[in-house]
């Protein structure tokens, strides 16, 4: 898997909480999802993305290098930046489209 494919996977995982109304894509929620549910999904998807990246690191380099806290802060910030287009879609574009109808 290339770096571009891994970043695309991270982008999809970061966007999932914001582009649908189901919790974790499969659990139907009767009321609109709250911000806490969305943030919980972001945290879970972040750890899933880290596990996928660690799996590919193990596969291609033979071992997983130990990381300090700086690595996790940086990757979390990257994950949140990748979620920005979906957040803008959810909180700016959709309400504007509903106003125009």
Tab-separated table of C-alpha atoms in Angstrom:
chain	number	residue	atom	x	y	z
A	1	UNK	CA	0.000	0.000	0.000
A	2	UNK	CA	1.345	3.380	-0.916
A	3	UNK	CA	1.392	6.462	1.259
A	4	UNK	CA	-1.301	8.014	-0.944
A	5	UNK	CA	-3.618	5.052	-0.394
A	6	UNK	CA	-3.003	5.204	3.348
A	7	UNK	CA	-3.816	8.937	3.388
A	8	UNK	CA	-6.967	8.271	1.367
A	9	UNK	CA	-8.005	5.642	3.910
A	10	UNK	CA	-7.358	8.138	6.731
A	11	UNK	CA	-9.434	10.746	4.882
A	12	UNK	CA	-12.359	8.330	4.544
A	13	UNK	CA	-12.145	7.281	8.199
A	14	UNK	CA	-11.941	10.903	9.364
A	15	UNK	CA	-14.972	11.848	7.255
A	16	UNK	CA	-17.280	8.976	8.192
A	17	UNK	CA	-18.697	10.491	11.423
A	18	UNK	CA	-19.732	13.659	9.624
A	19	UNK	CA	-21.276	12.368	6.393
A	20	UNK	CA	-23.853	9.925	7.754
A	21	UNK	CA	-26.416	9.730	10.549
A	22	UNK	CA	-25.590	6.184	11.663
A	23	UNK	CA	-23.264	5.554	14.565
A	24	UNK	CA	-20.187	3.686	13.338
A	25	UNK	CA	-21.877	3.370	9.917
A	26	UNK	CA	-24.079	0.450	11.031
A	27	UNK	CA	-25.985	1.426	14.207
A	28	UNK	CA	-29.218	3.285	13.439
A	29	UNK	CA	-29.759	6.323	15.650
A	30	UNK	CA	-33.368	7.496	16.000
A	31	UNK	CA	-32.469	11.108	16.762
A	32	UNK	CA	-29.819	13.178	14.997
A	33	UNK	CA	-26.345	12.229	16.196
A	34	UNK	CA	-25.007	14.482	18.918
A	35	UNK	CA	-21.579	16.053	18.798
A	36	UNK	CA	-20.406	13.667	21.522
A	37	UNK	CA	-21.270	10.620	19.429
A	38	UNK	CA	-19.452	12.128	16.444
A	39	UNK	CA	-16.371	12.930	18.541
A	40	UNK	CA	-16.409	9.423	19.997
A	41	UNK	CA	-16.490	8.031	16.484
A	42	UNK	CA	-13.548	10.241	15.503
A	43	UNK	CA	-11.495	8.861	18.411
A	44	UNK	CA	-12.350	5.246	17.581
A	45	UNK	CA	-11.641	5.758	13.873
A	46	UNK	CA	-8.334	7.436	14.742
A	47	UNK	CA	-7.205	4.352	16.652
A	48	UNK	CA	-8.426	2.101	13.830
A	49	UNK	CA	-6.390	4.193	11.374
A	50	UNK	CA	-3.332	3.908	13.619
A	51	UNK	CA	-3.718	0.128	13.808
A	52	UNK	CA	-4.000	-0.113	10.011
A	53	UNK	CA	-0.898	2.053	9.593
A	54	UNK	CA	0.999	-0.027	12.164
A	55	UNK	CA	-0.022	-3.198	10.339
A	56	UNK	CA	1.350	-1.864	7.067
A	57	UNK	CA	4.518	-0.701	8.782
A	58	UNK	CA	4.973	-4.211	10.191
A	59	UNK	CA	4.350	-5.757	6.796
A	60	UNK	CA	6.684	-3.555	4.772
A	61	UNK	CA	9.536	-2.830	7.188
A	62	UNK	CA	9.441	-5.967	9.302
A	63	UNK	CA	8.888	-4.270	12.643
A	64	UNK	CA	6.977	-1.417	14.256
A	65	UNK	CA	9.130	1.410	15.533
A	66	UNK	CA	8.401	2.740	18.992
A	67	UNK	CA	6.882	6.231	18.915
A	68	UNK	CA	6.776	8.954	21.541
A	69	UNK	CA	3.876	11.281	22.318
A	70	UNK	CA	4.898	13.750	19.602
A	71	UNK	CA	4.058	11.212	16.902
A	72	UNK	CA	0.569	10.653	18.264
A	73	UNK	CA	-0.145	14.378	18.623
A	74	UNK	CA	0.999	14.983	15.055
A	75	UNK	CA	-1.028	12.130	13.586
A	76	UNK	CA	-4.109	13.165	15.569
A	77	UNK	CA	-3.789	16.696	14.174
A	78	UNK	CA	-3.414	15.261	10.666
A	79	UNK	CA	-6.521	13.131	11.225
A	80	UNK	CA	-8.513	16.160	12.387
A	81	UNK	CA	-7.340	18.221	9.411
A	82	UNK	CA	-8.453	15.433	7.086
A	83	UNK	CA	-11.928	15.638	8.704
A	84	UNK	CA	-12.339	19.357	7.942
A	85	UNK	CA	-14.008	18.958	4.497
A	86	UNK	CA	-16.660	16.663	5.988
A	87	UNK	CA	-17.251	19.032	8.924
A	88	UNK	CA	-17.705	21.935	6.511
A	89	UNK	CA	-20.094	19.792	4.472
A	90	UNK	CA	-22.134	18.916	7.569
A	91	UNK	CA	-22.269	22.295	9.283
A	92	UNK	CA	-22.073	24.828	6.443
A	93	UNK	CA	-23.044	23.316	3.110
A	94	UNK	CA	-26.055	21.202	4.197
A	95	UNK	CA	-27.783	23.993	6.195
A	96	UNK	CA	-27.278	26.382	3.283
A	97	UNK	CA	-28.848	23.875	0.889
A	98	UNK	CA	-31.820	23.416	3.232
A	99	UNK	CA	-32.359	27.190	3.372
A	100	UNK	CA	-32.526	27.401	-0.399
A	101	UNK	CA	-35.320	24.803	-0.641
